[in-house]
Structures are given as structure tokens and as C-alpha cells.
Coordinates of C-alpha atoms in Angstrom, one line a residue:
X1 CA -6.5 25.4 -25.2
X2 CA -8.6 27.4 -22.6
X3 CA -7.0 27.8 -19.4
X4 CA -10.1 28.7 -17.1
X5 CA -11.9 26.7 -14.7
X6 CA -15.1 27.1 -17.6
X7 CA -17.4 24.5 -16.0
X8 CA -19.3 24.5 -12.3
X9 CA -18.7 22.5 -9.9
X10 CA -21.6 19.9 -8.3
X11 CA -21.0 18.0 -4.8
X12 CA -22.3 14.6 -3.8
X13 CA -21.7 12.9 -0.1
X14 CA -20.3 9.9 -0.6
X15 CA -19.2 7.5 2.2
X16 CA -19.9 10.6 4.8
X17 CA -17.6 12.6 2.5
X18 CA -17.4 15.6 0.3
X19 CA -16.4 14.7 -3.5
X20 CA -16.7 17.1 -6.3
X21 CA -17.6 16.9 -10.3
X22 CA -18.6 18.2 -13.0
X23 CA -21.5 17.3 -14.6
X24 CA -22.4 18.3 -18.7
X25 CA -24.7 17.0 -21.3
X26 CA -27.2 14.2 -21.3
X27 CA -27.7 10.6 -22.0
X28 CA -25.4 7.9 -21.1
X29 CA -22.9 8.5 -18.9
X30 CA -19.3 9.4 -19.9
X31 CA -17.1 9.3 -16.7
X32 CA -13.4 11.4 -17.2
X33 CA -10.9 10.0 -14.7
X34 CA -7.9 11.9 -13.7
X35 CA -4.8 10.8 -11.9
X36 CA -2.0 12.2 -10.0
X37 CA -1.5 14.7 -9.0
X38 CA -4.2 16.2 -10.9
X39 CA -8.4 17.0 -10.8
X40 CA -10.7 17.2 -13.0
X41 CA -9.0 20.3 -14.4
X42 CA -7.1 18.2 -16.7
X43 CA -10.2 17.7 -18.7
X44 CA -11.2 21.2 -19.4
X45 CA -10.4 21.0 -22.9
X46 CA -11.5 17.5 -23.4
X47 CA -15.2 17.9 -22.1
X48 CA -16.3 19.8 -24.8
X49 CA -16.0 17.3 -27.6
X50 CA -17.7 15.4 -25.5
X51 CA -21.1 17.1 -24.3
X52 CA -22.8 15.7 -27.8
X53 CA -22.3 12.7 -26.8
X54 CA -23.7 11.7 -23.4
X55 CA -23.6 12.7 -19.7
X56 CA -20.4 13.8 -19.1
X57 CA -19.1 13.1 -15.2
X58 CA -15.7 14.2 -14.2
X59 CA -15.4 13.6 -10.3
X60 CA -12.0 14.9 -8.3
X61 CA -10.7 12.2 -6.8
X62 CA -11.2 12.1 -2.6
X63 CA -8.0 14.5 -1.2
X64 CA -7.7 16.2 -5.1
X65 CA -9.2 18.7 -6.6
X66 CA -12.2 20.2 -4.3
X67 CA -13.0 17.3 -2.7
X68 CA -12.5 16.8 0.9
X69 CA -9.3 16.0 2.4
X70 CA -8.5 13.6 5.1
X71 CA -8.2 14.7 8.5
X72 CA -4.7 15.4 9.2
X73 CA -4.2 12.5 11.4
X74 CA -5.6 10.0 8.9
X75 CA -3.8 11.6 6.2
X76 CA -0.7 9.8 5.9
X77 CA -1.8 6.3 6.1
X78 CA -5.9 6.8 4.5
X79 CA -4.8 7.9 1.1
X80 CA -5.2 4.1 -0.6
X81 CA -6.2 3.3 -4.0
X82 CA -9.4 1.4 -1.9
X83 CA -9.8 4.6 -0.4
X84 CA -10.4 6.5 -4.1
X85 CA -12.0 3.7 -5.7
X86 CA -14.6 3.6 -3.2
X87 CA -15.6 7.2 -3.5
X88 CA -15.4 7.0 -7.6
X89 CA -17.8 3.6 -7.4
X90 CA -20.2 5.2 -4.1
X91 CA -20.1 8.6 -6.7
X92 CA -21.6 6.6 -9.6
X93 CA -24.0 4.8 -7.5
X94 CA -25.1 8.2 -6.2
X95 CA -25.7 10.1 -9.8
X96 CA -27.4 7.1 -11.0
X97 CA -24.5 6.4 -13.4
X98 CA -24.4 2.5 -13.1
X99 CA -25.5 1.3 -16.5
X100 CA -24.1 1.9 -20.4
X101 CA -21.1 3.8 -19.2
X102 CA -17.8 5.1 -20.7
X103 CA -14.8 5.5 -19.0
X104 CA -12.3 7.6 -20.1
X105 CA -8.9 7.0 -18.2
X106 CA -5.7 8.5 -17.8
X107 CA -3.2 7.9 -14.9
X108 CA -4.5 6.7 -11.8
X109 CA -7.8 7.3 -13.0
X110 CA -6.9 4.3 -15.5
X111 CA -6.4 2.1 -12.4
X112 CA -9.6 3.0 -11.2
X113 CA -11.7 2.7 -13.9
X114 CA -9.9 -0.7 -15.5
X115 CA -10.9 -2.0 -12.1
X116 CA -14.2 -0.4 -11.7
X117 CA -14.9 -2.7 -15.1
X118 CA -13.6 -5.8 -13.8
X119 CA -16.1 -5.3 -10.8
X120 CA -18.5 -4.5 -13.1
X121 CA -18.5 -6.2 -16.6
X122 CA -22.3 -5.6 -17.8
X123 CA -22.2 -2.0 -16.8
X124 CA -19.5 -1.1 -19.4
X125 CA -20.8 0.3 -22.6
X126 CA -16.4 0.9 -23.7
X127 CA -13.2 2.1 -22.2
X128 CA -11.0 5.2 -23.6
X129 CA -7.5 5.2 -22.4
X130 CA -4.4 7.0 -22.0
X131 CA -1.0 6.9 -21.0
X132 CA -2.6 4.8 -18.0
X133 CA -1.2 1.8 -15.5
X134 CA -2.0 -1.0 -17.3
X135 CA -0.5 -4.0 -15.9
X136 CA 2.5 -4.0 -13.2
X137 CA 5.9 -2.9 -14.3
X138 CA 9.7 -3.8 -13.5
X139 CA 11.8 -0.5 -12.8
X140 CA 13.3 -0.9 -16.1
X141 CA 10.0 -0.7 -18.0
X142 CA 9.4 2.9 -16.1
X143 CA 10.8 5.7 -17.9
X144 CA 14.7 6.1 -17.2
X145 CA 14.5 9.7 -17.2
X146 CA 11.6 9.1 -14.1
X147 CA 13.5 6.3 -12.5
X148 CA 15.6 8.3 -10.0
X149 CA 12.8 10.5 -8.9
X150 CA 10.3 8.0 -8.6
X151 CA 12.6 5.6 -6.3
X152 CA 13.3 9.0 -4.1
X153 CA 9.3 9.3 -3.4
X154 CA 9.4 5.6 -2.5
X155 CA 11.8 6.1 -0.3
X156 CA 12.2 7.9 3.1
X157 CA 12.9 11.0 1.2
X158 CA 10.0 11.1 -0.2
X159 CA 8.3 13.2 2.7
X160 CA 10.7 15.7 2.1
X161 CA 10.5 15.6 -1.6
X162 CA 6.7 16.2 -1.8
X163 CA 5.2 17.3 1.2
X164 CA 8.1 20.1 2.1
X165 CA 9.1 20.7 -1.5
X166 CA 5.5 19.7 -3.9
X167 CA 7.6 18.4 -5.9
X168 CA 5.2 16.2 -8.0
X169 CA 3.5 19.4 -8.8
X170 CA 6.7 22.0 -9.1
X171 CA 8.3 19.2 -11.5
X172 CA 7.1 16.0 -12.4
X173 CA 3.5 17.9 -13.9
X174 CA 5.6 20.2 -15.5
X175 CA 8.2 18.5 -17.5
X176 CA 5.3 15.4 -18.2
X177 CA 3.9 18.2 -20.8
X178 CA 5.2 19.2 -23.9
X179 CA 4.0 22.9 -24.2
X180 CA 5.0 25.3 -21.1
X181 CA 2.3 25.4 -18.3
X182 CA 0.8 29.5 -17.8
X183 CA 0.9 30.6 -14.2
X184 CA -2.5 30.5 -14.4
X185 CA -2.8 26.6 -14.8
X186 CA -0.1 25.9 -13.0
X187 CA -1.7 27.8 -9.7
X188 CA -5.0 25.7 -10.8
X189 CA -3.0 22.5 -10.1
X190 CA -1.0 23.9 -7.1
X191 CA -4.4 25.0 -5.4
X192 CA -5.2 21.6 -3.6
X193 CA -1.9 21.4 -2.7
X194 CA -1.3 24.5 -0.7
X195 CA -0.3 22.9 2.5
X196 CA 2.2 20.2 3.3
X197 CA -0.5 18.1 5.1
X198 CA -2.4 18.9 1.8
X199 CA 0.2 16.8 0.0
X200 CA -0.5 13.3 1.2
X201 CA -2.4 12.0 -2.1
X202 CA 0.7 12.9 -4.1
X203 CA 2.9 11.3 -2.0
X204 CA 0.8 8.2 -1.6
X205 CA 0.1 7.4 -5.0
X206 CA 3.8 7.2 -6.2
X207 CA 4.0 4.8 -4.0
X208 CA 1.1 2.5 -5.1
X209 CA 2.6 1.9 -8.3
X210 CA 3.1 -1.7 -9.6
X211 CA 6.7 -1.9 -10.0
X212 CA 9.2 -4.7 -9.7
X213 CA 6.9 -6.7 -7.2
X214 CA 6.3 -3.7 -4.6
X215 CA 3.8 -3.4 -3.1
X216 CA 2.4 -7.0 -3.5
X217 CA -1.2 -6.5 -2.6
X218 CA -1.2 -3.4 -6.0
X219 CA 0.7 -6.0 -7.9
X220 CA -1.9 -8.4 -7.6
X221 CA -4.9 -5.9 -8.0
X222 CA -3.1 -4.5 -11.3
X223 CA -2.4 -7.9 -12.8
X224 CA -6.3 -8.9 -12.1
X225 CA -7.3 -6.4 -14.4
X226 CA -4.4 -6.8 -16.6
X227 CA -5.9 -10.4 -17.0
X228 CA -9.3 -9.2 -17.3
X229 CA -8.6 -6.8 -20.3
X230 CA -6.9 -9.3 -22.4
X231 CA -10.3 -11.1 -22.5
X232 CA -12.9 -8.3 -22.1
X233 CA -15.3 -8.2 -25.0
X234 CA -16.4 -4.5 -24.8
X235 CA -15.2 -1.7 -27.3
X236 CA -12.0 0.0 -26.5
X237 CA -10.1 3.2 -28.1
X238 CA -6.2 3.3 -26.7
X239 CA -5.2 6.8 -27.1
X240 CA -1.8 6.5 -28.0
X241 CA 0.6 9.3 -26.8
X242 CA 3.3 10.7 -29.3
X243 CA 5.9 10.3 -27.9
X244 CA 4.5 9.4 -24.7
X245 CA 6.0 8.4 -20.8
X246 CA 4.4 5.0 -19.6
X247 CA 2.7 3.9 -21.9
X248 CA 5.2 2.5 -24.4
X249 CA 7.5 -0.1 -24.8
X250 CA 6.7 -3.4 -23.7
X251 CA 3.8 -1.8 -21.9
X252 CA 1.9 -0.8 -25.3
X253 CA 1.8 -3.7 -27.2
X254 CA 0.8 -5.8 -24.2
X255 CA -2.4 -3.1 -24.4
X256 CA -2.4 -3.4 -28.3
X257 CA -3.1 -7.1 -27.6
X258 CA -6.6 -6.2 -26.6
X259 CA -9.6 -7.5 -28.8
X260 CA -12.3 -5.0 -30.0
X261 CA -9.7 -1.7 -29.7
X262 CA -9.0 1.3 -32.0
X263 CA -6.6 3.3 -31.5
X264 CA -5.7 6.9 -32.3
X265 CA -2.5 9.1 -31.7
X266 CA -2.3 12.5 -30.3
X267 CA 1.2 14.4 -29.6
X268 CA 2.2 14.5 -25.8
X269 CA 4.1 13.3 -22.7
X270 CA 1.8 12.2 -20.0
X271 CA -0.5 14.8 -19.5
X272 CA -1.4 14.7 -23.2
X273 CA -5.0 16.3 -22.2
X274 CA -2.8 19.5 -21.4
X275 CA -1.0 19.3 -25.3
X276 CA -4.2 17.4 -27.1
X277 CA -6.9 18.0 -25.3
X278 CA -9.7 19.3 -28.4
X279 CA -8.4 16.4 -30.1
X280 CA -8.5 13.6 -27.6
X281 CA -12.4 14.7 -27.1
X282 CA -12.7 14.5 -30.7
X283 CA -11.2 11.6 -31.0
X284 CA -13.4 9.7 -28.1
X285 CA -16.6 11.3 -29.6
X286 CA -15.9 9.9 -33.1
X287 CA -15.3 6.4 -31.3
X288 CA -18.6 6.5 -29.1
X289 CA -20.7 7.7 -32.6
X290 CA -18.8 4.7 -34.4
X291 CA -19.8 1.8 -31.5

């Protein structure tokens, strides 16, 4: 597991904004999507396996990573899952990277790209996922050990929680991973972060979440591509976490429903690309060379 930042850094303007990616290898594109509250240092160990395979795009998502922030006084309101979408879809429009294309998913990123192939069926060439959203959830379906946490963010505490105290990235990212985090990596993560107006995108994506019927207009985006998946004819691989965090139960045999899937299993929590990152790039490279 290498712990540096090993690849550069491109930057595209998209919707008069800054985003950032990475950009490896050639041929069709292969687009890595993290989640929260992460960037697209979460892949550094999965690229690799990858780079043989096609044209590897890992964007950080708008208000992660090094792309830009929000002003301050848009901040608390802008960051949206519209708002992220947008920037991932205007990105592949930009590079060109609208046709034949794999998405690999994990988190939030899952949300994004399940939806990004809803929108666009005929552009999908397969989907790789992991531990992602994949339809809504009742609070009892979310991890109990996540339960109390989770309904602090959603609550008014949450501004205290993760803006004043980062705690999403001081101990949620932490204990989601089965090995022990280096200072090094952790300070990678905590770089976005630095500020408490920095913070929004953590505190707004807890809050997003599909669960028990809040908020209503994510429930219904969620389930649409819930629906859509059950039905969509294009090659999947589920990545199945050992032991895993949201992406068991009920939750994964509702995925393991899915026509045209393979699956594999790799050890981790949630961010499995931190505990199995060589072999979840394997793994997706051994898929893609099979469809």
C-alpha cells in the first residue's frame, strides 16, 4: 500500500469552476469515483491495476480534494448532490469521456455514477461497485454501530460535530478502515478540510442520505436508479466488502439481484480501497479483460 500522492494532478473548468483529476493510461475511459469525505486519494492504490486497461479518470469531487470550494456564503446551502453531479457529468463532457465508459464507484461516488448511467444508458460500457448507496434505506438497515453518529450530523448538532470538531475525518474515516491510517494519509485526507468553512461537503452529504424517507426529493432520485439497475442490461462486477458497513444485509442481496453481475470479495470496512486497494484494481481489470 503506497501512501504518497504518486500521480499529477490535471484541472478542467467546468461550470465556471475549478475541478481536479487524475488522468492515466489510454483507451476507453475508466472513471474512479470517490465519496465522502474523501478525493481521489482513495484510489492511489487502485489506479495502477488499472492503467492497462483504458483511460483512467479520477476527478475530486467540487468542495473535495483540490477542487474549488464554494464561496463561503454559498457554502452551507450549495453543497447538493445536483451540485457534484453536475461537475462529474460537465467533467466527462469536457475530457471527451462520453462514450464506452466504466465507472467504478464507491460511496457517494456510487450515487453519482448509478445516476450518471440512468441519464445515460448507451454511454455505459459496465459499472464496478463498492460498498456504495444503492437504493434508500430505513435507519435500521444503517449500520447500528453508525446509527447514533449519523442521526447527530442530521441533526442541529451536526455543525458542531463536523465543522468545529471534523469529525467525519477525525473518526468516521478512521474506524471505517480495518488497518491503522499513517499520519501521513491521514494529513492527505485532513488537507481539504483545514478550515471549518472548508467542512461544508462533509457535513452536507450525511445529510443527503436515503434513510427512512428523509429527504424525499434523494429518496426518490435513489430509488430511480435503484429501479433502473434491477433492469439495466450492461455488465456489472459488485465488489463485495468482507465484512463490510453498508453494503450488507438486506441491502446486498437486493444488489445481488442485478442481471449480468460478478462479483468478487476483498477484506474491508468502508473504505476497502484503503485495506484492498492492489486487489480491487486487479480485480476490476480482470472483469474489464473478461467483458
Amino acid at each position: 500500500m503506497s501512501t504518497d500522492h504518486r500521480f499529477p494532478k490535471k484541472v478542467a473548468q467546468v461550470l465556471g469552476r475549478s475541478v481536479a483529476y487524475i488522468e492515466e493510461g489510454e483507451g476507453d475511459p475508466i472513471v474512479l469515483l470517490h465519496g465522502n469525505p474523501t478525493s481521489s486519494y482513495l484510489w492511489r492504490n487502485v489506479i495502477p491495476g488499472l492503467m492497462g486497461s483504458g483511460r483512467v479518470i479520477v476527478p475530486d469531487l467540487i468542495g473535495q480534494g483540490d477542487s474549488e470550494k464554494l464561496p463561503e456564503a454559498e457554502a452551507a446551502q450549495g453543497y447538493t448532490f445536483e451540485l457534484a453531479y453536475n461537475h462529474v457529468e460537465g467533467l466527462l463532457v469536457e475530457l471527451g469521456a462520453t462514450s464506452n465508459v466504466t465507472l467504478v464507484i464507491h460511496d457517494w461516488g456510487s450515487a453519482i455514477g448509478f445516476h450518471w448511467a440512468r441519464m445515460h444508458p448507451d454511454a455505459v460500457r459496465g459499472i464496478a461497485y463498492m460498498e456504495g448507496i444503492v437504493r434508500p434505506v430505513e435507519w435500521e438497515q444503517w449500520p447500528e454501530a453508525a446509527q447514533g453518529i449519523f442521526k447527530g450530523f442530521r441533526s442541529e448538532k451536526g455543525e458542531d460535530l463536523i465543522l468545529n470538531r471534523n469529525m467525519f475525518i477525525e473518526a468516521v474515516l478512521p474506524t471505517s478502515i480495518m488497518r491503522t491510517l499513517s499520519e501521513e494519509e491521514m494529513n492527505a485526507y485532513r488537507a481539504p478540510f483545514l478550515r471549518p468553512e472548508d467542512r461544508y461537503p462533509t457535513l452536507n452529504w450525511p445529510r443527503q442520505i436515503p434513510i427512512s424517507g428523509e429527504p424525499p426529493h434523494m429518496v426518490e432520485l435513489v430509488q430511480a436508479y435503484a429501479d433502473f439497475m434491477t433492469q439495466a442490461p450492461f455488465p456489472k462486477l459488485f465488489i463485495n466488502a468482507e465484512p463490510g458497513s453498508i453494503l450488507v444485509g438486506e441491502q446486498r442481496e437486493f444488489c445481488r439481484s442485478w442481471p449480468n453481475q460478478q462479483e468478487v470479495t476483498v477484506k474491508g470496512l468502508h473504505f476497502i480501497q484503503e485495506d484492498s486497494g492492489p486487489e480491487i484494481g486487479a480485480a476490476v481489470a480482470d472483469w474489464l479483460a473478461d467483458i
